[in-house]
Coordinates of C-alpha atoms in Angstrom, one line a residue:
Chain Z
X3 CA 0.0 0.0 0.0
X4 CA 1.6 3.2 -1.2
X5 CA 0.1 5.5 1.3
X6 CA 1.6 3.5 4.1
X7 CA 5.0 3.3 2.4
X8 CA 5.4 7.0 1.9
X9 CA 4.2 7.7 5.4
X10 CA 6.6 5.2 6.9
X11 CA 9.5 6.6 4.8
X12 CA 8.7 10.1 6.0
X13 CA 8.5 9.0 9.6
X14 CA 11.8 7.1 9.3
X15 CA 13.5 10.1 7.6
X16 CA 12.3 12.5 10.2
X17 CA 13.2 10.1 13.1
X18 CA 16.8 9.5 11.8
X19 CA 17.2 13.2 11.1
X20 CA 16.1 14.1 14.7
X21 CA 18.2 11.5 16.4
X22 CA 21.2 12.6 14.3
X23 CA 20.7 16.2 15.1
X24 CA 20.3 15.8 18.9
X25 CA 23.9 15.6 20.1
X26 CA 25.4 18.2 17.7
X27 CA 22.5 20.6 18.3
X28 CA 23.0 20.2 22.1
X29 CA 26.6 21.0 21.9
X30 CA 26.1 24.0 19.7
X31 CA 23.2 25.3 22.0
X32 CA 25.4 24.7 25.1
X33 CA 28.1 26.8 23.6
X34 CA 25.7 29.6 22.5
X35 CA 24.1 29.7 26.0
X36 CA 27.4 30.2 27.7
X37 CA 29.2 32.4 25.2
X38 CA 28.5 35.8 23.6
X39 CA 31.8 36.5 21.8
X40 CA 32.7 36.7 18.1
X41 CA 33.0 32.9 17.8
X42 CA 29.4 32.4 19.1
X43 CA 28.1 35.1 16.8
X44 CA 29.6 33.4 13.7
X45 CA 28.6 29.9 14.9
X46 CA 25.0 31.1 15.5
X47 CA 25.0 32.7 12.0
X48 CA 26.2 29.5 10.4
X49 CA 23.8 27.2 11.9
X50 CA 20.9 29.6 11.4
X51 CA 21.6 30.1 7.7
X52 CA 19.2 27.4 6.5
X53 CA 16.4 29.4 8.1
X54 CA 17.2 32.3 5.8
X55 CA 17.9 30.3 2.6
X56 CA 15.3 28.9 0.2
X57 CA 15.3 25.1 1.0
X58 CA 15.9 24.5 -2.7
X59 CA 19.2 26.4 -2.4
X60 CA 20.1 24.3 0.7
X61 CA 19.4 21.2 -1.4
X62 CA 21.6 22.5 -4.2
X63 CA 24.5 23.2 -1.8
X64 CA 24.1 19.7 -0.3
X65 CA 24.2 18.2 -3.7
X66 CA 27.5 19.9 -4.4
X67 CA 28.9 19.2 -0.9
X68 CA 28.2 15.5 -1.0
X69 CA 28.6 15.2 -4.8
X70 CA 31.4 14.1 -7.1
X71 CA 33.0 17.5 -7.2
X72 CA 32.4 18.3 -3.5
X73 CA 34.9 18.1 -0.6
X74 CA 33.6 14.8 0.7
X75 CA 34.1 12.8 -2.5
X76 CA 34.7 9.8 -2.6
X77 CA 33.6 9.3 1.0
X78 CA 30.0 10.4 0.1
X79 CA 29.7 8.3 -3.1
X80 CA 26.2 7.3 -3.8
X81 CA 24.8 9.3 -0.9
X82 CA 22.7 11.6 -2.9
X83 CA 19.3 10.3 -4.1
X84 CA 19.0 7.9 -1.2
X85 CA 16.9 7.9 1.9
X86 CA 20.0 8.9 3.9
X87 CA 20.1 12.0 1.7
X88 CA 16.5 12.7 2.7
X89 CA 17.5 12.6 6.4
X90 CA 20.5 14.8 5.8
X91 CA 18.5 17.4 4.0
X92 CA 15.8 17.4 6.7
X93 CA 18.4 17.6 9.4
X94 CA 20.2 20.6 7.9
X95 CA 17.0 22.5 7.4
X96 CA 15.6 21.7 10.9
X97 CA 18.9 22.2 12.7
X98 CA 18.5 25.9 13.4
X99 CA 15.0 25.4 14.9
X100 CA 16.3 22.6 17.2
X101 CA 19.3 24.8 18.3
X102 CA 17.0 27.7 19.1
X103 CA 14.6 25.5 21.1
X104 CA 17.6 24.0 23.0
X105 CA 19.1 27.4 23.7
X106 CA 15.7 28.5 25.2
X107 CA 15.6 25.3 27.4
X108 CA 19.2 25.4 28.5
X109 CA 18.8 29.1 29.3
X110 CA 16.4 28.2 32.1
X111 CA 19.0 26.2 34.0
X112 CA 20.8 28.3 36.6
X113 CA 24.5 28.2 35.7
X114 CA 25.3 28.2 39.5
X115 CA 23.5 24.8 39.8
X116 CA 25.8 23.5 37.1
X117 CA 28.8 25.0 38.9
X118 CA 27.6 23.5 42.2
X119 CA 27.9 20.1 40.6
X120 CA 31.3 20.8 39.3
X121 CA 32.4 22.1 42.7
X122 CA 31.2 18.9 44.3
X123 CA 33.5 16.9 42.0
X124 CA 31.6 16.4 38.7
X125 CA 33.4 16.8 35.4
X126 CA 31.7 18.7 32.6
X127 CA 30.0 15.7 31.1
X128 CA 28.9 14.4 34.4
X129 CA 27.4 17.8 35.4
X130 CA 25.6 17.9 32.0
X131 CA 24.1 14.5 32.5
X132 CA 23.2 15.0 36.2
X133 CA 22.0 18.6 36.3
X134 CA 21.5 20.2 32.9
X135 CA 19.7 17.4 31.1
X136 CA 17.2 16.6 34.0
X137 CA 16.4 20.3 34.5
X138 CA 16.2 21.1 30.7
X139 CA 14.5 17.9 29.7
X140 CA 11.2 19.5 28.7
X141 CA 13.0 22.1 26.6
X142 CA 15.2 19.4 25.0
X143 CA 12.2 17.2 24.2
X144 CA 10.3 20.2 22.8
X145 CA 13.3 21.0 20.6
X146 CA 13.5 17.5 19.3
X147 CA 9.8 17.4 18.5
X148 CA 10.1 20.7 16.7
X149 CA 13.0 19.2 14.7
X150 CA 10.9 16.1 14.0
X151 CA 7.9 18.1 12.8
X152 CA 10.0 20.3 10.5
X153 CA 11.8 17.2 9.1
X154 CA 8.6 15.4 8.5
X155 CA 7.3 18.4 6.5
X156 CA 10.6 19.0 4.6
X157 CA 10.3 19.2 0.8
X158 CA 12.4 21.8 -1.0
X159 CA 15.9 20.7 0.0
X160 CA 14.9 17.0 -0.1
X161 CA 13.6 17.0 -3.6
X162 CA 16.8 18.6 -4.9
X163 CA 19.3 16.5 -2.9
X164 CA 17.4 13.2 -2.6
X165 CA 15.1 13.4 -5.6
X166 CA 11.5 12.1 -5.8
X167 CA 11.9 8.5 -6.7
X168 CA 8.8 6.5 -5.9
X169 CA 9.5 3.6 -3.6
X170 CA 13.0 5.0 -2.8
X171 CA 13.1 8.7 -1.9
X172 CA 9.5 9.7 -2.3
X173 CA 8.2 10.7 1.2
X174 CA 4.8 12.2 2.1
X175 CA 5.6 15.8 0.9
X176 CA 7.0 14.8 -2.5
X177 CA 4.2 12.3 -3.0
X178 CA 1.7 15.1 -2.5
X179 CA 3.6 17.2 -5.0
X180 CA 3.6 14.3 -7.6
X181 CA -0.2 13.7 -7.1
X182 CA -0.9 17.4 -7.6
X183 CA 1.3 17.5 -10.7
X184 CA -0.5 14.4 -12.1
X185 CA -3.9 16.0 -11.3
X186 CA -4.8 13.3 -8.9
X187 CA -6.3 15.6 -6.3
X188 CA -8.2 13.0 -4.2
X189 CA -4.9 11.1 -3.5
X190 CA -3.2 14.4 -2.8
X191 CA -5.9 15.3 -0.3
X192 CA -5.6 12.0 1.4
X193 CA -1.8 12.3 1.8
X194 CA -2.3 15.9 3.0
X195 CA -4.7 14.7 5.6
X196 CA -2.2 12.2 6.9
X197 CA 0.4 15.0 7.2
X198 CA -2.1 17.2 9.1
X199 CA -2.8 14.4 11.6
X200 CA 0.8 13.4 12.3
X201 CA 2.2 17.0 12.3
X202 CA -0.7 18.2 14.4
X203 CA -0.2 15.5 17.1
X204 CA 3.6 16.2 17.3
X205 CA 3.0 19.9 17.4
X206 CA 0.4 19.6 20.2
X207 CA 2.8 17.5 22.3
X208 CA 5.5 20.1 21.6
X209 CA 3.4 23.0 22.7
X210 CA 2.3 21.2 25.9
X211 CA 6.0 20.6 26.8
X212 CA 6.9 24.2 26.3
X213 CA 4.0 25.3 28.5
X214 CA 5.0 22.8 31.2
X215 CA 8.6 24.0 31.2
X216 CA 7.4 27.6 31.5
X217 CA 5.0 26.8 34.3
X218 CA 7.7 24.9 36.2
X219 CA 10.0 27.9 35.9
X220 CA 7.3 30.3 37.2
X221 CA 6.5 28.0 40.1
X222 CA 10.2 27.7 41.0
X223 CA 11.0 31.4 40.9
X224 CA 7.8 31.9 42.9
X225 CA 8.8 29.6 45.7
X226 CA 12.2 31.2 46.0
X227 CA 10.8 34.7 46.2
Chain P
X28 CA 52.8 32.1 63.6
X29 CA 53.9 28.8 62.0
X30 CA 50.7 28.5 60.0
X31 CA 51.5 31.6 58.1
X32 CA 54.4 29.9 56.5
X33 CA 52.2 27.3 55.0
X34 CA 48.9 28.9 54.3
X35 CA 45.8 26.8 53.6
X36 CA 44.9 29.4 50.9
X37 CA 47.3 31.7 49.2
X38 CA 46.1 33.9 46.4
X39 CA 47.0 37.1 44.5
X40 CA 44.7 37.8 41.6
X41 CA 43.1 40.3 39.3
X42 CA 40.0 40.2 37.3
X43 CA 38.0 42.7 35.3
X44 CA 34.3 42.2 34.7
X45 CA 32.7 45.0 32.8
X46 CA 33.2 48.2 34.8
X47 CA 34.2 46.3 37.9
X48 CA 37.8 45.4 38.7
X49 CA 39.0 43.1 41.5
X50 CA 42.6 43.2 42.7
X51 CA 43.1 41.1 45.9
X52 CA 45.7 39.0 47.6
X53 CA 45.8 37.1 50.9
X54 CA 47.2 34.3 52.8
X55 CA 44.7 32.4 55.0
X56 CA 45.6 30.0 57.7
X57 CA 43.6 27.2 59.3
X58 CA 40.5 28.4 61.1
X59 CA 37.7 30.6 59.8
X60 CA 38.7 33.7 57.8
X61 CA 36.1 36.2 56.9
X62 CA 35.9 38.2 53.7
X63 CA 34.0 41.3 54.8
X64 CA 32.8 44.4 53.0
X65 CA 29.8 46.2 51.7
X66 CA 27.8 44.8 48.8
X67 CA 29.5 45.4 45.5
X68 CA 32.9 45.3 47.1
X69 CA 33.9 42.2 45.2
X70 CA 33.5 39.5 47.9
X71 CA 31.5 37.1 45.8
X72 CA 33.7 37.7 42.8
X73 CA 36.7 36.8 44.9
X74 CA 35.0 33.6 46.1
X75 CA 34.0 32.7 42.5
X76 CA 37.7 33.1 41.5
X77 CA 38.8 30.9 44.4
X78 CA 36.3 28.2 43.6
X79 CA 37.1 28.2 39.9
X80 CA 33.7 29.5 38.9
X81 CA 35.4 32.3 37.0
X82 CA 39.0 32.5 35.8
X83 CA 41.0 35.5 36.9
X84 CA 42.7 37.5 34.2
X85 CA 46.1 37.0 36.0
X86 CA 47.6 36.0 39.3
X87 CA 47.6 32.7 41.2
X88 CA 45.5 30.6 43.6
X89 CA 47.1 27.9 45.8
X90 CA 45.5 25.5 48.2
X91 CA 47.9 23.8 50.7
X92 CA 50.8 24.9 48.5
X93 CA 49.2 23.2 45.5
X94 CA 48.7 25.6 42.5
X95 CA 45.2 25.4 41.0
X96 CA 45.5 28.5 39.0
X97 CA 48.5 30.5 37.8
X98 CA 48.7 32.8 34.8
X99 CA 52.5 32.8 34.7
X100 CA 52.8 29.0 35.1
X101 CA 49.8 28.5 32.7
X102 CA 48.0 26.3 35.3
X103 CA 44.3 26.1 35.2
X104 CA 42.9 23.1 37.0
X105 CA 39.3 22.1 36.5
X106 CA 37.0 23.1 39.4
X107 CA 36.0 19.5 40.2
X108 CA 39.6 18.8 41.3
X109 CA 39.8 21.6 43.8
X110 CA 38.1 19.8 46.7
X111 CA 36.9 23.1 48.1
X112 CA 33.2 23.0 48.8
X113 CA 31.1 26.0 48.1
X114 CA 27.9 27.0 50.0
X115 CA 25.8 29.5 48.2
X116 CA 23.6 32.2 49.7
X117 CA 20.4 30.5 48.5
X118 CA 21.8 27.0 48.8
X119 CA 21.7 26.0 45.2
X120 CA 20.4 22.6 46.0
X121 CA 19.6 20.4 43.0
X122 CA 15.8 20.9 42.7
X123 CA 15.2 17.6 41.0
X124 CA 17.0 15.5 43.7
X125 CA 15.9 14.7 47.2
X126 CA 17.8 16.0 50.2
X127 CA 19.5 12.6 50.5
X128 CA 20.6 12.6 46.9
X129 CA 21.8 16.2 47.2
X130 CA 24.0 15.3 50.1
X131 CA 25.2 12.0 48.6
X132 CA 26.0 13.6 45.3
X133 CA 29.4 15.0 46.2
X134 CA 30.1 12.2 48.6
X135 CA 29.9 9.6 45.8
X136 CA 32.1 11.7 43.6
X137 CA 34.8 11.9 46.3
X138 CA 37.4 9.2 45.9
X139 CA 36.8 6.6 48.7
X140 CA 40.3 7.1 50.2
X141 CA 39.6 10.8 50.7
X142 CA 36.2 10.3 52.4
X143 CA 36.7 11.0 56.1
X144 CA 33.2 12.3 56.9
X145 CA 30.3 9.9 57.0
X146 CA 27.1 11.5 55.5
X147 CA 24.9 9.6 58.1
X148 CA 26.8 10.9 61.0
X149 CA 26.9 14.4 59.5
X150 CA 23.1 14.4 59.0
X151 CA 22.6 13.5 62.6
X152 CA 25.0 16.2 63.7
X153 CA 23.2 18.9 61.6
X154 CA 19.8 17.4 62.6
X155 CA 18.5 16.9 59.1
X156 CA 17.9 13.1 59.2
X157 CA 14.2 13.9 59.1
X158 CA 14.4 15.8 55.8
X159 CA 16.2 13.2 53.7
X160 CA 13.3 12.1 51.5
X161 CA 12.1 15.6 50.9
X162 CA 12.7 17.8 47.9
X163 CA 14.5 21.2 48.3
X164 CA 11.5 23.3 47.4
X165 CA 9.7 22.0 50.5
X166 CA 12.4 23.1 52.9
X167 CA 12.5 26.2 55.0
X168 CA 15.4 28.7 54.6
X169 CA 17.2 27.4 57.6
X170 CA 16.8 23.7 56.6
X171 CA 17.9 24.5 53.1
X172 CA 21.1 26.1 54.3
X173 CA 21.8 23.2 56.7
X174 CA 21.4 20.7 53.8
X175 CA 23.6 22.9 51.6
X176 CA 26.2 22.9 54.3
X177 CA 25.9 19.1 54.7
X178 CA 26.2 18.6 50.9
X179 CA 29.5 20.5 50.9
X180 CA 30.9 19.0 54.0
X181 CA 30.1 15.5 52.9
X182 CA 32.8 15.8 50.2
X183 CA 35.4 16.0 53.0
X184 CA 36.7 19.2 51.5
X185 CA 40.0 20.8 52.4
X186 CA 38.4 24.2 52.5
X187 CA 34.8 25.4 52.8
X188 CA 33.9 28.5 50.8
X189 CA 30.8 30.2 52.2
X190 CA 29.2 32.9 50.1
X191 CA 26.9 34.8 52.5
X192 CA 25.2 31.5 53.6
X193 CA 22.9 33.2 56.1
X194 CA 22.2 36.5 54.4
X195 CA 18.7 35.5 53.2
X196 CA 17.6 34.2 56.6
X197 CA 15.9 36.0 59.4
X198 CA 17.9 36.7 62.6
X199 CA 16.8 33.5 64.5
X200 CA 17.7 31.1 61.7
X201 CA 20.8 33.1 61.0
X202 CA 22.1 32.4 64.5
X203 CA 21.1 28.8 64.2
X204 CA 23.0 28.3 60.9
X205 CA 26.0 30.4 62.1
X206 CA 26.2 28.2 65.2
X207 CA 26.1 25.0 63.1
X208 CA 28.9 26.5 60.9
X209 CA 31.0 27.0 64.0
X210 CA 30.3 23.5 65.3
X211 CA 31.1 22.0 61.9
X212 CA 34.4 23.8 62.0
X213 CA 35.2 22.6 65.5
X214 CA 34.1 19.0 64.9
X215 CA 35.7 18.4 61.5
X216 CA 38.5 21.0 61.5
X217 CA 37.7 22.2 58.0
X218 CA 39.2 25.7 57.3
X219 CA 36.6 28.1 56.1
X220 CA 36.4 31.3 54.1
X221 CA 33.3 33.1 55.1
X222 CA 32.0 35.9 52.9
X223 CA 29.7 38.3 54.6
X224 CA 28.6 41.9 54.8
X225 CA 27.3 41.4 58.4
X226 CA 29.7 42.3 61.2
X227 CA 27.6 40.2 63.6
X228 CA 28.2 37.0 61.7
X229 CA 31.9 37.7 61.2
X230 CA 32.3 38.4 64.9
X231 CA 30.5 35.2 65.8
X232 CA 32.6 33.0 63.5
X233 CA 35.9 34.3 62.3
X234 CA 39.3 35.1 63.9
X235 CA 40.7 36.9 61.0
X236 CA 39.1 39.1 58.4
X237 CA 40.0 40.4 55.0
X238 CA 38.2 43.7 54.3
X239 CA 37.3 44.4 50.7
X240 CA 36.2 47.8 49.4
X241 CA 35.6 48.6 45.8
X242 CA 37.5 45.6 44.5
X243 CA 40.6 46.2 46.7
X244 CA 41.9 44.9 50.0
X245 CA 41.4 47.5 52.6
X246 CA 42.9 45.6 55.5
X247 CA 43.6 42.1 56.7
X248 CA 43.9 41.3 60.4
X249 CA 42.2 40.0 63.5
X250 CA 38.4 40.5 63.7
X251 CA 38.7 42.5 66.9
X252 CA 40.6 45.1 64.8
X253 CA 37.7 45.1 62.3
X254 CA 35.3 46.0 65.1
X255 CA 37.6 48.9 66.0
X256 CA 37.6 50.0 62.4
X257 CA 33.9 49.8 62.1
X258 CA 33.5 51.7 65.4
X259 CA 35.7 54.5 64.3
X260 CA 34.7 54.9 60.7
X261 CA 31.0 54.5 60.1
X262 CA 27.7 53.5 61.4
X263 CA 26.4 52.6 58.0
X264 CA 26.2 48.8 57.4
X265 CA 26.8 48.0 61.1
X266 CA 24.1 45.8 62.4
X267 CA 23.8 44.6 66.0
X268 CA 26.7 42.5 67.0
X269 CA 25.6 39.2 68.6
X270 CA 27.5 37.1 71.0
X271 CA 26.8 33.5 70.1
X272 CA 27.4 30.5 72.4
X273 CA 26.7 26.8 72.1
X274 CA 25.6 25.2 75.4
X275 CA 23.4 22.6 76.9
X276 CA 20.3 23.0 79.0
X277 CA 21.1 22.1 82.6
X278 CA 18.8 20.3 85.1
X279 CA 18.1 23.5 86.8
X280 CA 16.8 25.1 83.6
X281 CA 19.9 27.3 83.0
X282 CA 22.2 27.1 80.0
X283 CA 25.6 25.7 80.7
X284 CA 28.2 27.4 78.5
X285 CA 31.7 26.2 79.2
X286 CA 32.1 26.6 83.0
X287 CA 29.3 29.1 83.6
X288 CA 25.6 28.9 83.9
X289 CA 23.4 31.5 82.2
X290 CA 19.9 32.1 83.2
X291 CA 17.5 32.3 80.3
X292 CA 13.9 31.6 79.3
X293 CA 14.5 28.0 78.0
X294 CA 10.9 27.5 76.9
X295 CA 10.3 24.0 75.6
X296 CA 13.9 23.0 75.5
X297 CA 14.7 19.9 77.6
X298 CA 17.6 19.4 80.0
X299 CA 20.6 17.9 78.2
X300 CA 19.6 19.5 74.8
X301 CA 22.2 21.3 72.8
X302 CA 21.2 24.9 72.2
X303 CA 22.7 28.1 70.8
X304 CA 22.3 31.2 73.0
X305 CA 22.7 34.6 71.4
X306 CA 22.8 38.0 73.1
X307 CA 23.3 41.3 71.4
X308 CA 26.4 43.3 72.4
X309 CA 24.1 46.3 73.1
X310 CA 22.0 44.3 75.6
X311 CA 25.0 43.8 78.0
X312 CA 26.0 46.2 80.7
X313 CA 29.2 46.4 82.6
X314 CA 29.7 47.4 86.3
X315 CA 32.8 47.8 88.4
X316 CA 31.2 46.5 91.6
X317 CA 28.8 43.7 92.0
X318 CA 25.4 45.3 92.2
X319 CA 23.2 44.1 95.1
X320 CA 19.8 44.9 94.1
X321 CA 19.2 44.5 90.4
X322 CA 16.7 42.8 88.3
X323 CA 19.2 41.4 85.8
X324 CA 19.5 37.7 86.5
X325 CA 22.9 37.2 85.0
X326 CA 25.9 38.7 86.8
X327 CA 29.2 37.3 85.7
X328 CA 32.7 38.2 86.8
X329 CA 35.2 39.0 84.1
X330 CA 38.3 40.9 83.0
X331 CA 38.5 43.4 80.2
X332 CA 40.7 42.1 77.4
X333 CA 40.5 45.1 75.1
X334 CA 38.6 48.3 74.6
X335 CA 38.0 50.0 71.2
X336 CA 36.6 53.5 71.2
X337 CA 35.5 55.1 67.9
X338 CA 33.6 58.1 66.9
X339 CA 30.3 56.3 66.7
X340 CA 30.6 53.4 69.2
X341 CA 32.8 51.7 71.7
X342 CA 33.3 48.1 72.3
X343 CA 34.7 46.2 75.2
X344 CA 35.9 42.6 75.0
X345 CA 35.4 40.9 78.3
X346 CA 36.6 37.4 79.3
X347 CA 34.0 36.1 81.7
X348 CA 34.4 32.4 80.9
X349 CA 33.4 32.8 77.3
X350 CA 34.3 36.1 75.8
X351 CA 31.6 38.8 75.6
X352 CA 31.6 41.7 73.2
X353 CA 29.9 44.6 74.9
X354 CA 28.8 47.7 73.1
X355 CA 28.8 50.9 75.1
X356 CA 29.2 54.6 74.7
X357 CA 32.6 56.3 74.8
X358 CA 31.3 58.3 77.8
X359 CA 30.8 55.0 79.7
X360 CA 34.3 53.8 78.8
X361 CA 35.6 57.1 80.2
X362 CA 33.4 57.1 83.4
X363 CA 34.3 53.5 84.3
X364 CA 37.9 54.0 83.2
X365 CA 37.7 50.8 81.2
X366 CA 40.9 49.4 79.9
X367 CA 42.8 46.1 79.6
X368 CA 42.9 44.0 82.8
X369 CA 40.2 45.9 84.7
X370 CA 37.9 43.5 86.6
X371 CA 34.2 44.0 85.8
X372 CA 30.8 42.5 86.2
X373 CA 29.0 41.5 83.1
X374 CA 25.2 42.0 83.5
X375 CA 22.3 41.0 81.3
X376 CA 18.7 40.1 81.6
X377 CA 17.5 36.5 81.0
X378 CA 15.0 37.9 78.5
X379 CA 17.8 39.3 76.3
X380 CA 19.0 35.9 75.4
X381 CA 17.6 34.2 72.3
X382 CA 17.8 30.5 72.2
X383 CA 17.7 28.4 69.1
X384 CA 18.1 24.6 68.7
X385 CA 21.5 23.1 67.9

């Protein structure tokens, strides 16, 4: 059943992209929360660029980067036009959103609590694991969900870098595009409906997490005052 | 002093943070050393540098002769290796961990061969056994600071860094926590650096004080000199100086402090119970002869050790078993001709004594 196949492929793509982004986005966000210097400015600009570029341009750049004339050849041979390429395209486009959500979540953690852990004998990683992650877990989860939602909906960069090959690199968005091009509107509507349901659920959970994080912070600052 | 040759803490550092610049040096020996000064003087910044929370621009910091930071030798040890426990003003307990897990956190991270303080025994000593399963946001201010103290002490640190640990507490709880601090010092022998803007706390705890003002060291010396300085320079920032004593409730309902008995309203405290008695320096009177008919219940014989007269206040230090700091007017000092080695009677009402647990 084709509907199920494209949906599963989109879910897989988005899931792999989200998991792949998690650790790098966490490190970038950790750096941006702690630092305000020139390096942070440039880093922020670099990871945010996909927000400002047309996704089609991002796909074009990826095609060059991982292509036969790009810097990663021959390591990246055969990568373009695969489901991995779909995940990479999704990850790059979603990355700035995830970083921004992480920065917001990590910003709620009092740096003195992190220092307290260091002072009690914890190394940097240990303090991250024991203090930052538990206290920012809702912000982190919200960021990952946002990344998932954006990856699930990704179209422009994907179609350039991974193509639109039915049964191979055709996810939900490109399938909708193909149906519209072919004039098959009822199929297109059906696929769009699936997108709405899955995206809506993920977004609802995300919004709930953000609200919970905010409430916890308000409650905590209230009890201290 | 032999200790001065091998200081517990030896530092000379400079740091600039925006418009503020700190330039401070000191050599602290065993015991409790206060870092005193008005807010904005750079006390907390100094402590943050000593704890490794911020890195000085240049200079050095040494604990027990071991360099943990040096700009010239290019040494910058990570803070988890300092073994100097910090206690923050608002505790900074981990909000997602129970009291037990807060206290055990640093203990577990301390190498087994360096653990000399047992958390269980420590919790009994600080009377927080009943709080172990609670979360920090359910604790009162005094409980929170006792737990924060326990968390730091449980790492068997070679130095305790205390950043205004009682500043956010009311006077009763403040005395209670200050008393615990002193007892922790006596019991475990951990040197302490105590940052405070309250002369009362400094008097109650420390023998030596480093005075900071506008990012620079104004003076370093015995705390008694600090009182003299405060008496002679300003009234601003001086709060009531409290005398703090740890004692036990006796069978007769008095409080036994060392060799003397003090009459006080003991309320619900039971004979044998450990308590802290505090009395303000301004609630104590001195007399040259023993008064016959007087309502004050406490009349102790003592000898003046030292008198400091300033423009705004005068202080007498009297050894009457424990030492009492007595605040009086310069007129009184003159009239009674108070000076070192004069025998006096120390008088105070039983109702002037505030008793707290511990």
